[in-house]
Amino acid sequence: MAVATLIALVVLDARSHVLADVLLLKSGEKVQGRITNESEMGVTISAETPTGKTERMIPRAEISSLTRNEPLAPAKTPEPESSNPADRSSVSPDNKWEYQSDESVPKIVKAGTKEVALDLSDQPAGNGFSYATVMWAPDSKRFAFNYGQGRTHATSLYQLRNEKWVALNSPSEDKDIEKRADDIVADQLKAQGLSEKKLSKRGKYLRLIWWTVNVDRWVDSNTAIAYASLRQVAARRDAPGEMDDGYGTDLLFTLRFDSGGKWKIVKTHRLSDKEVEEHQ
């Protein structure tokens, strides 16, 4: 009898640990699973599917309500040697240059030395270098410096000329890229019979959740893929914390460079929801 009671308690305890957390999205979709991470930008939920366990990051702007049936998964305790941010040094493909990460003064040095070839600390979008990365072109003649923090993440481009690194125009400051994203949000508002002007008349505005423009990868030495992601929500001016519908888009831009480093957009692709999940 005692053994049967103990087994029953164990079973009940096990069941209590598999209760699902529930996210109700503004689209009406219900997502069930276990919340593994939360941030200002979104919630990551893990769920079992017929093909195995999957994780999905859902922007907060798309979430209507959240019901938690168990505590947030505890963060893993880092090993002593990994208590500091990981070393993100990146050596160029030709082994001549090296990116040295630093929260204050990231830089490019001549590989194997301390000789600074380029100070990367003066960036147009501010600082935010803790998790900055460098994306080298295959021929080591160009690179993208992806950086940022909070709501804004940007990229800067550089090209090697006469053994000196010079800055190129940045996709993060490109008006065409910004306009493409803004136009999509305008269309989403229009589909609801709204506009920024109409929101303003209701005492609301579009609050920025995040704006990201990074170089995702190099296709070849003269072609790069830039990733742009915009998220905004309709918020009350007198109570910004009260938010309504979310708007945004995710885009890929193919950039083609000429010999002088000037680039142009040769292709634009809007990512589907599935492609966004795969990209993340």
PDB file of C-alpha atoms in Angstrom:
ATOM      1  CA  MET A   1       0.000   0.000   0.000  1.00  0.00           C
ATOM      2  CA  ALA A   2       2.796   2.379   0.954  1.00  0.00           C
ATOM      3  CA  VAL A   3       4.639   1.510  -2.252  1.00  0.00           C
ATOM      4  CA  ALA A   4       1.516   2.171  -4.345  1.00  0.00           C
ATOM      5  CA  THR A   5       1.012   5.518  -2.656  1.00  0.00           C
ATOM      6  CA  LEU A   6       4.631   6.454  -3.267  1.00  0.00           C
ATOM      7  CA  ILE A   7       4.324   5.526  -6.961  1.00  0.00           C
ATOM      8  CA  ALA A   8       1.177   7.622  -7.265  1.00  0.00           C
ATOM      9  CA  LEU A   9       2.922  10.620  -5.718  1.00  0.00           C
ATOM     10  CA  VAL A  10       5.850  10.226  -8.081  1.00  0.00           C
ATOM     11  CA  VAL A  11       3.488  10.081 -11.075  1.00  0.00           C
ATOM     12  CA  LEU A  12       1.605  13.158  -9.903  1.00  0.00           C
ATOM     13  CA  ASP A  13       4.885  14.981  -9.341  1.00  0.00           C
ATOM     14  CA  ALA A  14       6.070  14.052 -12.840  1.00  0.00           C
ATOM     15  CA  ARG A  15       2.820  15.298 -14.333  1.00  0.00           C
ATOM     16  CA  SER A  16       3.173  18.588 -12.497  1.00  0.00           C
ATOM     17  CA  HIS A  17       6.511  19.100 -14.203  1.00  0.00           C
ATOM     18  CA  VAL A  18       5.173  18.681 -17.728  1.00  0.00           C
ATOM     19  CA  LEU A  19       2.392  21.248 -17.510  1.00  0.00           C
ATOM     20  CA  ALA A  20       2.737  23.496 -20.500  1.00  0.00           C
ATOM     21  CA  ASP A  21       3.362  27.216 -20.532  1.00  0.00           C
ATOM     22  CA  VAL A  22       0.941  28.908 -22.912  1.00  0.00           C
ATOM     23  CA  LEU A  23       1.443  31.915 -25.190  1.00  0.00           C
ATOM     24  CA  LEU A  24      -1.648  33.345 -26.842  1.00  0.00           C
ATOM     25  CA  LEU A  25      -0.638  35.339 -29.917  1.00  0.00           C
ATOM     26  CA  LYS A  26      -2.509  38.318 -31.306  1.00  0.00           C
ATOM     27  CA  SER A  27      -3.058  36.281 -34.468  1.00  0.00           C
ATOM     28  CA  GLY A  28      -5.164  33.865 -32.409  1.00  0.00           C
ATOM     29  CA  GLU A  29      -2.522  31.106 -32.428  1.00  0.00           C
ATOM     30  CA  LYS A  30      -1.894  29.297 -29.139  1.00  0.00           C
ATOM     31  CA  VAL A  31       1.680  28.133 -28.530  1.00  0.00           C
ATOM     32  CA  GLN A  32       2.286  25.589 -25.762  1.00  0.00           C
ATOM     33  CA  GLY A  33       5.571  24.329 -24.389  1.00  0.00           C
ATOM     34  CA  ARG A  34       8.180  25.330 -21.853  1.00  0.00           C
ATOM     35  CA  ILE A  35       9.489  28.885 -21.710  1.00  0.00           C
ATOM     36  CA  THR A  36      13.281  28.708 -21.681  1.00  0.00           C
ATOM     37  CA  ASN A  37      14.235  32.355 -22.033  1.00  0.00           C
ATOM     38  CA  GLU A  38      12.746  35.846 -21.870  1.00  0.00           C
ATOM     39  CA  SER A  39      14.119  39.210 -22.956  1.00  0.00           C
ATOM     40  CA  GLU A  40      12.860  42.702 -23.725  1.00  0.00           C
ATOM     41  CA  MET A  41      12.449  41.669 -27.342  1.00  0.00           C
ATOM     42  CA  GLY A  42      10.807  38.282 -27.100  1.00  0.00           C
ATOM     43  CA  VAL A  43      10.060  34.946 -25.432  1.00  0.00           C
ATOM     44  CA  THR A  44      11.702  31.641 -26.378  1.00  0.00           C
ATOM     45  CA  ILE A  45       9.518  28.568 -25.917  1.00  0.00           C
ATOM     46  CA  SER A  46      10.535  24.926 -26.343  1.00  0.00           C
ATOM     47  CA  ALA A  47       7.976  22.376 -27.478  1.00  0.00           C
ATOM     48  CA  GLU A  48       7.837  18.713 -28.463  1.00  0.00           C
ATOM     49  CA  THR A  49       6.735  18.045 -32.054  1.00  0.00           C
ATOM     50  CA  PRO A  50       6.382  14.818 -34.061  1.00  0.00           C
ATOM     51  CA  THR A  51       9.861  15.464 -35.461  1.00  0.00           C
ATOM     52  CA  GLY A  52      11.470  16.222 -32.095  1.00  0.00           C
ATOM     53  CA  LYS A  53      12.004  19.177 -29.788  1.00  0.00           C
ATOM     54  CA  THR A  54      12.011  22.653 -31.354  1.00  0.00           C
ATOM     55  CA  GLU A  55      12.603  26.129 -29.966  1.00  0.00           C
ATOM     56  CA  ARG A  56      10.765  29.216 -31.189  1.00  0.00           C
ATOM     57  CA  MET A  57      11.486  32.864 -30.385  1.00  0.00           C
ATOM     58  CA  ILE A  58       8.309  34.953 -30.470  1.00  0.00           C
ATOM     59  CA  PRO A  59       8.540  38.796 -30.415  1.00  0.00           C
ATOM     60  CA  ARG A  60       6.704  40.355 -27.469  1.00  0.00           C
ATOM     61  CA  ALA A  61       4.834  42.584 -29.881  1.00  0.00           C
ATOM     62  CA  GLU A  62       3.059  39.480 -31.210  1.00  0.00           C
ATOM     63  CA  ILE A  63       2.057  38.108 -27.784  1.00  0.00           C
ATOM     64  CA  SER A  64      -1.422  38.815 -26.394  1.00  0.00           C
ATOM     65  CA  SER A  65      -1.063  36.908 -23.110  1.00  0.00           C
ATOM     66  CA  LEU A  66       1.313  34.556 -21.319  1.00  0.00           C
ATOM     67  CA  THR A  67       0.395  31.825 -18.840  1.00  0.00           C
ATOM     68  CA  ARG A  68       3.276  30.193 -16.997  1.00  0.00           C
ATOM     69  CA  ASN A  69       2.623  26.810 -15.403  1.00  0.00           C
ATOM     70  CA  GLU A  70       6.136  26.234 -14.151  1.00  0.00           C
ATOM     71  CA  PRO A  71       9.155  28.398 -13.270  1.00  0.00           C
ATOM     72  CA  LEU A  72      11.435  29.710 -15.980  1.00  0.00           C
ATOM     73  CA  ALA A  73      14.141  27.200 -16.819  1.00  0.00           C
ATOM     74  CA  PRO A  74      17.142  28.043 -14.638  1.00  0.00           C
ATOM     75  CA  ALA A  75      20.129  29.493 -16.388  1.00  0.00           C
ATOM     76  CA  LYS A  76      23.074  27.144 -16.608  1.00  0.00           C
ATOM     77  CA  THR A  77      25.861  27.990 -14.237  1.00  0.00           C
ATOM     78  CA  PRO A  78      28.904  28.838 -16.372  1.00  0.00           C
ATOM     79  CA  GLU A  79      32.133  27.004 -15.870  1.00  0.00           C
ATOM     80  CA  PRO A  80      34.853  29.104 -14.185  1.00  0.00           C
ATOM     81  CA  GLU A  81      36.784  29.500 -17.423  1.00  0.00           C
ATOM     82  CA  SER A  82      33.693  30.778 -19.275  1.00  0.00           C
ATOM     83  CA  SER A  83      32.518  33.318 -16.688  1.00  0.00           C
ATOM     84  CA  ASN A  84      33.744  36.128 -18.963  1.00  0.00           C
ATOM     85  CA  PRO A  85      32.342  36.757 -22.465  1.00  0.00           C
ATOM     86  CA  ALA A  86      33.692  34.289 -24.999  1.00  0.00           C
ATOM     87  CA  ASP A  87      36.721  35.263 -27.048  1.00  0.00           C
ATOM     88  CA  ARG A  88      35.362  36.529 -30.340  1.00  0.00           C
ATOM     89  CA  SER A  89      38.717  37.179 -32.012  1.00  0.00           C
ATOM     90  CA  SER A  90      38.419  36.561 -35.726  1.00  0.00           C
ATOM     91  CA  VAL A  91      41.362  36.072 -38.058  1.00  0.00           C
ATOM     92  CA  SER A  92      40.930  37.037 -41.707  1.00  0.00           C
ATOM     93  CA  PRO A  93      40.939  34.222 -44.298  1.00  0.00           C
ATOM     94  CA  ASP A  94      44.439  35.244 -45.476  1.00  0.00           C
ATOM     95  CA  ASN A  95      45.681  35.189 -41.832  1.00  0.00           C
ATOM     96  CA  LYS A  96      47.023  38.760 -42.089  1.00  0.00           C
ATOM     97  CA  TRP A  97      44.451  40.529 -39.914  1.00  0.00           C
ATOM     98  CA  GLU A  98      42.756  39.822 -36.635  1.00  0.00           C
ATOM     99  CA  TYR A  99      39.698  41.237 -34.915  1.00  0.00           C
ATOM    100  CA  GLN A 100      40.207  41.713 -31.181  1.00  0.00           C
ATOM    101  CA  SER A 101      36.979  42.096 -29.228  1.00  0.00           C
ATOM    102  CA  ASP A 102      36.734  44.644 -26.433  1.00  0.00           C
ATOM    103  CA  GLU A 103      33.692  46.204 -24.754  1.00  0.00           C
ATOM    104  CA  SER A 104      35.247  49.670 -25.068  1.00  0.00           C
ATOM    105  CA  VAL A 105      37.832  49.607 -27.854  1.00  0.00           C
ATOM    106  CA  PRO A 106      37.338  46.800 -30.383  1.00  0.00           C
ATOM    107  CA  LYS A 107      39.988  46.820 -33.077  1.00  0.00           C
ATOM    108  CA  ILE A 108      41.654  45.210 -36.051  1.00  0.00           C
ATOM    109  CA  VAL A 109      45.315  44.387 -35.552  1.00  0.00           C
ATOM    110  CA  LYS A 110      47.968  42.811 -37.705  1.00  0.00           C
ATOM    111  CA  ALA A 111      47.693  39.120 -36.948  1.00  0.00           C
ATOM    112  CA  GLY A 112      50.051  37.862 -34.275  1.00  0.00           C
ATOM    113  CA  THR A 113      50.944  41.383 -33.113  1.00  0.00           C
ATOM    114  CA  LYS A 114      49.499  44.211 -31.009  1.00  0.00           C
ATOM    115  CA  GLU A 115      49.880  46.707 -33.831  1.00  0.00           C
ATOM    116  CA  VAL A 116      46.504  48.400 -34.267  1.00  0.00           C
ATOM    117  CA  ALA A 117      45.432  48.735 -37.887  1.00  0.00           C
ATOM    118  CA  LEU A 118      41.921  50.083 -37.202  1.00  0.00           C
ATOM    119  CA  ASP A 119      40.123  51.356 -34.095  1.00  0.00           C
ATOM    120  CA  LEU A 120      36.474  50.298 -34.292  1.00  0.00           C
ATOM    121  CA  SER A 121      35.204  52.165 -31.223  1.00  0.00           C
ATOM    122  CA  ASP A 122      33.864  55.235 -33.065  1.00  0.00           C
ATOM    123  CA  GLN A 123      30.637  53.954 -34.631  1.00  0.00           C
ATOM    124  CA  PRO A 124      27.668  55.967 -35.965  1.00  0.00           C
ATOM    125  CA  ALA A 125      25.104  53.925 -34.009  1.00  0.00           C
ATOM    126  CA  GLY A 126      26.960  54.308 -30.705  1.00  0.00           C
ATOM    127  CA  ASN A 127      28.625  51.557 -28.745  1.00  0.00           C
ATOM    128  CA  GLY A 128      27.385  48.095 -27.798  1.00  0.00           C
ATOM    129  CA  PHE A 129      30.471  46.023 -28.467  1.00  0.00           C
ATOM    130  CA  SER A 130      30.081  43.211 -25.907  1.00  0.00           C
ATOM    131  CA  TYR A 131      28.820  40.801 -28.556  1.00  0.00           C
ATOM    132  CA  ALA A 132      30.107  42.508 -31.683  1.00  0.00           C
ATOM    133  CA  THR A 133      31.340  40.296 -34.506  1.00  0.00           C
ATOM    134  CA  VAL A 134      33.333  40.665 -37.713  1.00  0.00           C
ATOM    135  CA  MET A 135      32.285  39.052 -40.996  1.00  0.00           C
ATOM    136  CA  TRP A 136      35.250  38.753 -43.366  1.00  0.00           C
ATOM    137  CA  ALA A 137      34.905  38.675 -47.139  1.00  0.00           C
ATOM    138  CA  PRO A 138      36.545  35.547 -48.613  1.00  0.00           C
ATOM    139  CA  ASP A 139      39.469  37.541 -50.100  1.00  0.00           C
ATOM    140  CA  SER A 140      40.087  39.435 -46.809  1.00  0.00           C
ATOM    141  CA  LYS A 141      39.772  42.782 -48.624  1.00  0.00           C
ATOM    142  CA  ARG A 142      36.506  43.768 -46.942  1.00  0.00           C
ATOM    143  CA  PHE A 143      34.722  43.055 -43.690  1.00  0.00           C
ATOM    144  CA  ALA A 144      31.509  43.936 -41.892  1.00  0.00           C
ATOM    145  CA  PHE A 145      31.488  44.921 -38.216  1.00  0.00           C
ATOM    146  CA  ASN A 146      28.170  43.965 -36.616  1.00  0.00           C
ATOM    147  CA  TYR A 147      27.477  45.607 -33.256  1.00  0.00           C
ATOM    148  CA  GLY A 148      24.776  47.137 -31.093  1.00  0.00           C
ATOM    149  CA  GLN A 149      22.733  46.724 -27.942  1.00  0.00           C
ATOM    150  CA  GLY A 150      19.169  47.074 -26.751  1.00  0.00           C
ATOM    151  CA  ARG A 151      16.799  48.125 -29.507  1.00  0.00           C
ATOM    152  CA  THR A 152      19.342  49.063 -32.164  1.00  0.00           C
ATOM    153  CA  HIS A 153      21.862  46.812 -33.893  1.00  0.00           C
ATOM    154  CA  ALA A 154      23.898  48.052 -36.843  1.00  0.00           C
ATOM    155  CA  THR A 155      26.772  47.221 -39.162  1.00  0.00           C
ATOM    156  CA  SER A 156      29.755  49.109 -40.579  1.00  0.00           C
ATOM    157  CA  LEU A 157      31.680  48.139 -43.715  1.00  0.00           C
ATOM    158  CA  TYR A 158      35.394  48.512 -44.386  1.00  0.00           C
ATOM    159  CA  GLN A 159      37.684  47.942 -47.364  1.00  0.00           C
ATOM    160  CA  LEU A 160      41.440  47.545 -47.563  1.00  0.00           C
ATOM    161  CA  ARG A 161      43.163  50.213 -49.692  1.00  0.00           C
ATOM    162  CA  ASN A 162      46.933  50.464 -49.852  1.00  0.00           C
ATOM    163  CA  GLU A 163      47.194  48.355 -46.681  1.00  0.00           C
ATOM    164  CA  LYS A 164      44.835  50.705 -44.785  1.00  0.00           C
ATOM    165  CA  TRP A 165      41.259  50.040 -43.763  1.00  0.00           C
ATOM    166  CA  VAL A 166      38.757  52.685 -44.879  1.00  0.00           C
ATOM    167  CA  ALA A 167      35.058  52.966 -44.046  1.00  0.00           C
ATOM    168  CA  LEU A 168      32.414  52.401 -46.725  1.00  0.00           C
ATOM    169  CA  ASN A 169      28.782  53.470 -46.760  1.00  0.00           C
ATOM    170  CA  SER A 170      26.840  51.517 -44.151  1.00  0.00           C
ATOM    171  CA  PRO A 171      23.643  49.560 -44.896  1.00  0.00           C
ATOM    172  CA  SER A 172      22.446  50.664 -41.441  1.00  0.00           C
ATOM    173  CA  GLU A 173      22.272  54.251 -42.700  1.00  0.00           C
ATOM    174  CA  ASP A 174      20.822  53.438 -46.101  1.00  0.00           C
ATOM    175  CA  LYS A 175      17.524  55.240 -46.691  1.00  0.00           C
ATOM    176  CA  ASP A 176      16.289  52.661 -49.213  1.00  0.00           C
ATOM    177  CA  ILE A 177      16.599  49.830 -46.681  1.00  0.00           C
ATOM    178  CA  GLU A 178      14.860  51.885 -44.002  1.00  0.00           C
ATOM    179  CA  LYS A 179      12.123  52.981 -46.411  1.00  0.00           C
ATOM    180  CA  ARG A 180      11.458  49.411 -47.554  1.00  0.00           C
ATOM    181  CA  ALA A 181      10.815  48.332 -43.950  1.00  0.00           C
ATOM    182  CA  ASP A 182       8.763  51.437 -43.130  1.00  0.00           C
ATOM    183  CA  ASP A 183       6.603  50.946 -46.241  1.00  0.00           C
ATOM    184  CA  ILE A 184       5.728  47.403 -45.165  1.00  0.00           C
ATOM    185  CA  VAL A 185       4.665  48.640 -41.725  1.00  0.00           C
ATOM    186  CA  ALA A 186       2.575  51.368 -43.417  1.00  0.00           C
ATOM    187  CA  ASP A 187       0.859  48.683 -45.512  1.00  0.00           C
ATOM    188  CA  GLN A 188       0.157  46.623 -42.375  1.00  0.00           C
ATOM    189  CA  LEU A 189      -1.439  49.660 -40.741  1.00  0.00           C
ATOM    190  CA  LYS A 190      -3.431  50.432 -43.883  1.00  0.00           C
ATOM    191  CA  ALA A 191      -4.823  46.901 -43.910  1.00  0.00           C
ATOM    192  CA  GLN A 192      -6.352  47.722 -40.514  1.00  0.00           C
ATOM    193  CA  GLY A 193      -7.673  51.070 -41.688  1.00  0.00           C
ATOM    194  CA  LEU A 194      -4.923  52.875 -39.788  1.00  0.00           C
ATOM    195  CA  SER A 195      -1.932  55.118 -40.377  1.00  0.00           C
ATOM    196  CA  GLU A 196       0.559  56.845 -38.106  1.00  0.00           C
ATOM    197  CA  LYS A 197      -1.546  60.006 -38.424  1.00  0.00           C
ATOM    198  CA  LYS A 198      -4.710  58.165 -37.367  1.00  0.00           C
ATOM    199  CA  LEU A 199      -2.879  56.560 -34.459  1.00  0.00           C
ATOM    200  CA  SER A 200      -1.740  60.019 -33.353  1.00  0.00           C
ATOM    201  CA  LYS A 201      -5.329  61.265 -33.329  1.00  0.00           C
ATOM    202  CA  ARG A 202      -6.112  58.412 -30.943  1.00  0.00           C
ATOM    203  CA  GLY A 203      -3.268  59.411 -28.649  1.00  0.00           C
ATOM    204  CA  LYS A 204      -1.052  56.589 -29.826  1.00  0.00           C
ATOM    205  CA  TYR A 205       2.253  56.211 -31.659  1.00  0.00           C
ATOM    206  CA  LEU A 206       4.479  53.496 -33.104  1.00  0.00           C
ATOM    207  CA  ARG A 207       6.924  52.481 -30.395  1.00  0.00           C
ATOM    208  CA  LEU A 208      10.182  50.937 -31.577  1.00  0.00           C
ATOM    209  CA  ILE A 209      10.887  47.475 -30.194  1.00  0.00           C
ATOM    210  CA  TRP A 210      13.956  46.857 -32.319  1.00  0.00           C
ATOM    211  CA  TRP A 211      15.675  47.864 -35.563  1.00  0.00           C
ATOM    212  CA  THR A 212      18.492  45.653 -36.779  1.00  0.00           C
ATOM    213  CA  VAL A 213      20.610  45.895 -39.910  1.00  0.00           C
ATOM    214  CA  ASN A 214      23.523  43.439 -39.952  1.00  0.00           C
ATOM    215  CA  VAL A 215      25.589  41.704 -42.589  1.00  0.00           C
ATOM    216  CA  ASP A 216      24.449  38.100 -42.408  1.00  0.00           C
ATOM    217  CA  ARG A 217      27.098  36.549 -44.656  1.00  0.00           C
ATOM    218  CA  TRP A 218      29.302  36.978 -47.727  1.00  0.00           C
ATOM    219  CA  VAL A 219      28.300  35.066 -50.847  1.00  0.00           C
ATOM    220  CA  ASP A 220      31.631  35.883 -52.471  1.00  0.00           C
ATOM    221  CA  SER A 221      34.250  38.632 -52.167  1.00  0.00           C
ATOM    222  CA  ASN A 222      32.012  41.167 -53.934  1.00  0.00           C
ATOM    223  CA  THR A 223      28.573  40.098 -52.689  1.00  0.00           C
ATOM    224  CA  ALA A 224      27.126  40.295 -49.175  1.00  0.00           C
ATOM    225  CA  ILE A 225      23.718  39.525 -47.702  1.00  0.00           C
ATOM    226  CA  ALA A 226      22.365  42.144 -45.284  1.00  0.00           C
ATOM    227  CA  TYR A 227      19.603  41.226 -42.833  1.00  0.00           C
ATOM    228  CA  ALA A 228      17.133  43.891 -41.679  1.00  0.00           C
ATOM    229  CA  SER A 229      14.525  43.361 -38.958  1.00  0.00           C
ATOM    230  CA  LEU A 230      11.991  45.932 -37.746  1.00  0.00           C
ATOM    231  CA  ARG A 231       9.490  45.549 -34.902  1.00  0.00           C
ATOM    232  CA  GLN A 232       7.114  48.267 -33.680  1.00  0.00           C
ATOM    233  CA  VAL A 233       3.972  48.318 -31.556  1.00  0.00           C
ATOM    234  CA  ALA A 234       1.101  50.766 -31.227  1.00  0.00           C
ATOM    235  CA  ALA A 235       1.450  52.349 -27.776  1.00  0.00           C
ATOM    236  CA  ARG A 236      -0.389  55.055 -25.849  1.00  0.00           C
ATOM    237  CA  ARG A 237       1.484  58.333 -25.458  1.00  0.00           C
ATOM    238  CA  ASP A 238       0.236  58.765 -21.892  1.00  0.00           C
ATOM    239  CA  ALA A 239       1.033  55.132 -21.003  1.00  0.00           C
ATOM    240  CA  PRO A 240       3.747  53.704 -23.295  1.00  0.00           C
ATOM    241  CA  GLY A 241       3.666  50.420 -21.404  1.00  0.00           C
ATOM    242  CA  GLU A 242       0.162  49.719 -22.696  1.00  0.00           C
ATOM    243  CA  MET A 243       0.653  48.292 -26.171  1.00  0.00           C
ATOM    244  CA  ASP A 244      -1.730  47.117 -28.876  1.00  0.00           C
ATOM    245  CA  ASP A 245      -0.967  45.412 -32.170  1.00  0.00           C
ATOM    246  CA  GLY A 246       2.558  44.736 -33.345  1.00  0.00           C
ATOM    247  CA  TYR A 247       3.972  45.497 -36.789  1.00  0.00           C
ATOM    248  CA  GLY A 248       7.210  44.710 -38.553  1.00  0.00           C
ATOM    249  CA  THR A 249       9.116  42.780 -41.144  1.00  0.00           C
ATOM    250  CA  ASP A 250      12.305  40.824 -41.816  1.00  0.00           C
ATOM    251  CA  LEU A 251      14.201  41.370 -45.050  1.00  0.00           C
ATOM    252  CA  LEU A 252      17.310  40.143 -46.831  1.00  0.00           C
ATOM    253  CA  PHE A 253      19.163  42.512 -49.173  1.00  0.00           C
ATOM    254  CA  THR A 254      21.797  41.294 -51.616  1.00  0.00           C
ATOM    255  CA  LEU A 255      24.573  43.898 -51.854  1.00  0.00           C
ATOM    256  CA  ARG A 256      26.923  43.947 -54.848  1.00  0.00           C
ATOM    257  CA  PHE A 257      30.246  45.823 -54.515  1.00  0.00           C
ATOM    258  CA  ASP A 258      32.336  47.436 -57.236  1.00  0.00           C
ATOM    259  CA  SER A 259      36.142  47.635 -57.083  1.00  0.00           C
ATOM    260  CA  GLY A 260      36.004  50.947 -55.214  1.00  0.00           C
ATOM    261  CA  GLY A 261      33.777  49.558 -52.460  1.00  0.00           C
ATOM    262  CA  LYS A 262      30.569  51.232 -53.569  1.00  0.00           C
ATOM    263  CA  TRP A 263      27.656  48.845 -53.231  1.00  0.00           C
ATOM    264  CA  LYS A 264      24.111  48.668 -54.541  1.00  0.00           C
ATOM    265  CA  ILE A 265      21.100  46.538 -53.723  1.00  0.00           C
ATOM    266  CA  VAL A 266      20.548  43.998 -56.502  1.00  0.00           C
ATOM    267  CA  LYS A 267      17.910  41.831 -54.793  1.00  0.00           C
ATOM    268  CA  THR A 268      15.413  42.127 -51.935  1.00  0.00           C
ATOM    269  CA  HIS A 269      13.651  39.217 -50.267  1.00  0.00           C
ATOM    270  CA  ARG A 270      10.990  39.426 -47.570  1.00  0.00           C
ATOM    271  CA  LEU A 271      11.222  36.498 -45.167  1.00  0.00           C
ATOM    272  CA  SER A 272       8.184  34.386 -44.343  1.00  0.00           C
ATOM    273  CA  ASP A 273       7.406  33.533 -40.703  1.00  0.00           C
ATOM    274  CA  LYS A 274       8.981  30.106 -41.219  1.00  0.00           C
ATOM    275  CA  GLU A 275      12.124  31.631 -42.738  1.00  0.00           C
ATOM    276  CA  VAL A 276      12.383  34.060 -39.788  1.00  0.00           C
ATOM    277  CA  GLU A 277      12.275  31.129 -37.343  1.00  0.00           C
ATOM    278  CA  GLU A 278      14.966  29.294 -39.318  1.00  0.00           C
ATOM    279  CA  HIS A 279      17.116  32.415 -39.495  1.00  0.00           C
ATOM    280  CA  GLN A 280      16.994  32.868 -35.722  1.00  0.00           C
TER     281      GLN A 280
END
